[in-house]
């Protein structure tokens, strides 16, 4: 075990062991094979026990705002669907404020991973979050859930919130269905949201593919179905449902960006050594949120693999959702902002900015793109980079929809999209 893990005990050791086992592609394949050879149900139950040890934390945002300007927050679920809750965080007894729909990704984590993002955004707006449910807890009778259903669910939520004046912030995997949902509303002649902010997502995964992209591009769906999917065993509400389990998604995430986990483990260790048996609540909650994995339906994972990472249907212009081709070029009124980190090892350079060319119907003054220097994937929505660079710039943009030249504690590359934007370089395949 890495010396960073010495001094830890309890659930942290389990987490550290999984982290150490997830740092190579060969160990990932070994985990896939072992999960089936030793019995899917046995491995599944062991992982669920680890999750119970940490627990799934609540958002627990009773107060928000900056020092000297704190205010109470009311949290509620305002729309329930079989696969996702629309969760609201609104200022209690406050004046009417901006409204932001935060489209959390369905990528193996509970939405509570984005608690810090929600807390920041609450300073200026009421926030609504897509809180995806664990497929383990969704009865088989609820039917299947694929990527098209994700798009339709977002459409339902956007309509329920009333698009006019609504800002939509989509992160990582959620960027693809969020762009599709807004595009479908525009094509249907319905009101468009005020803005669409796409952050660190694979709009066009052909561009500068990362290790995860290349792995997804080469995975045979049949092999993935046989090796990585299993049926939720008896004893859970979703018994009988075919899922891609959290115990496989967790090491994939660690393999893509292990420094995030190791940094948290070192932090826990340091505090444990100073105060044995006492870990500050905020650090314990952060670790629990990072480990708050969920199962995804098998059909959703296979759809995402095919649509986003193998057939590139959105940038190719042939993605059909509920009988209609997704046409981002139909957008006319929405302000589009794309944000990337130049050290993102999960989403390759240019993949998110690719939305700019797809939304060709938007005039140049309604489109902007930012690239944040020294920023990894998680820094786009959490941690010091989010707090000191990304969020202050986003806050300014939401207030004025103008690009800042500088922001507190940092500068970054940002520019308007030229009126006669040249076509991007042809997308490169895996290399």
PDB file of N, CA and C in Angstrom, residues 23 67 82 116 134 152 217 304 351:
ATOM      1  N   UNK A  23      -5.138   1.578 -10.617  1.00  0.00           N
ATOM      2  CA  UNK A  23      -4.219   2.485 -11.274  1.00  0.00           C
ATOM      3  C   UNK A  23      -3.648   1.968 -12.586  1.00  0.00           C
ATOM      4  N   UNK A  67     -19.698  35.333   4.062  1.00  0.00           N
ATOM      5  CA  UNK A  67     -19.643  35.794   5.449  1.00  0.00           C
ATOM      6  C   UNK A  67     -20.237  37.201   5.547  1.00  0.00           C
ATOM      7  N   UNK A  82     -39.405   8.215 -12.064  1.00  0.00           N
ATOM      8  CA  UNK A  82     -38.883   6.928 -11.581  1.00  0.00           C
ATOM      9  C   UNK A  82     -37.366   6.874 -11.467  1.00  0.00           C
ATOM     10  N   UNK A 116     -20.563  21.307  -3.417  1.00  0.00           N
ATOM     11  CA  UNK A 116     -19.816  22.560  -3.404  1.00  0.00           C
ATOM     12  C   UNK A 116     -20.271  23.485  -4.528  1.00  0.00           C
ATOM     13  N   UNK A 134     -30.227   5.741  -7.729  1.00  0.00           N
ATOM     14  CA  UNK A 134     -29.442   4.519  -7.877  1.00  0.00           C
ATOM     15  C   UNK A 134     -30.325   3.453  -8.515  1.00  0.00           C
ATOM     16  N   UNK A 152     -35.194  13.228 -22.502  1.00  0.00           N
ATOM     17  CA  UNK A 152     -36.607  13.545 -22.286  1.00  0.00           C
ATOM     18  C   UNK A 152     -36.871  13.961 -20.840  1.00  0.00           C
ATOM     19  N   UNK A 217     -13.891   3.812 -27.019  1.00  0.00           N
ATOM     20  CA  UNK A 217     -13.971   3.645 -28.464  1.00  0.00           C
ATOM     21  C   UNK A 217     -13.724   2.203 -28.891  1.00  0.00           C
ATOM     22  N   UNK A 304     -24.818   5.174 -24.091  1.00  0.00           N
ATOM     23  CA  UNK A 304     -23.808   6.235 -24.023  1.00  0.00           C
ATOM     24  C   UNK A 304     -22.540   5.815 -24.758  1.00  0.00           C
ATOM     25  N   UNK A 351     -13.304  19.053 -26.973  1.00  0.00           N
ATOM     26  CA  UNK A 351     -14.527  18.249 -27.024  1.00  0.00           C
ATOM     27  C   UNK A 351     -15.764  19.039 -26.613  1.00  0.00           C
TER      28      UNK A 351
END
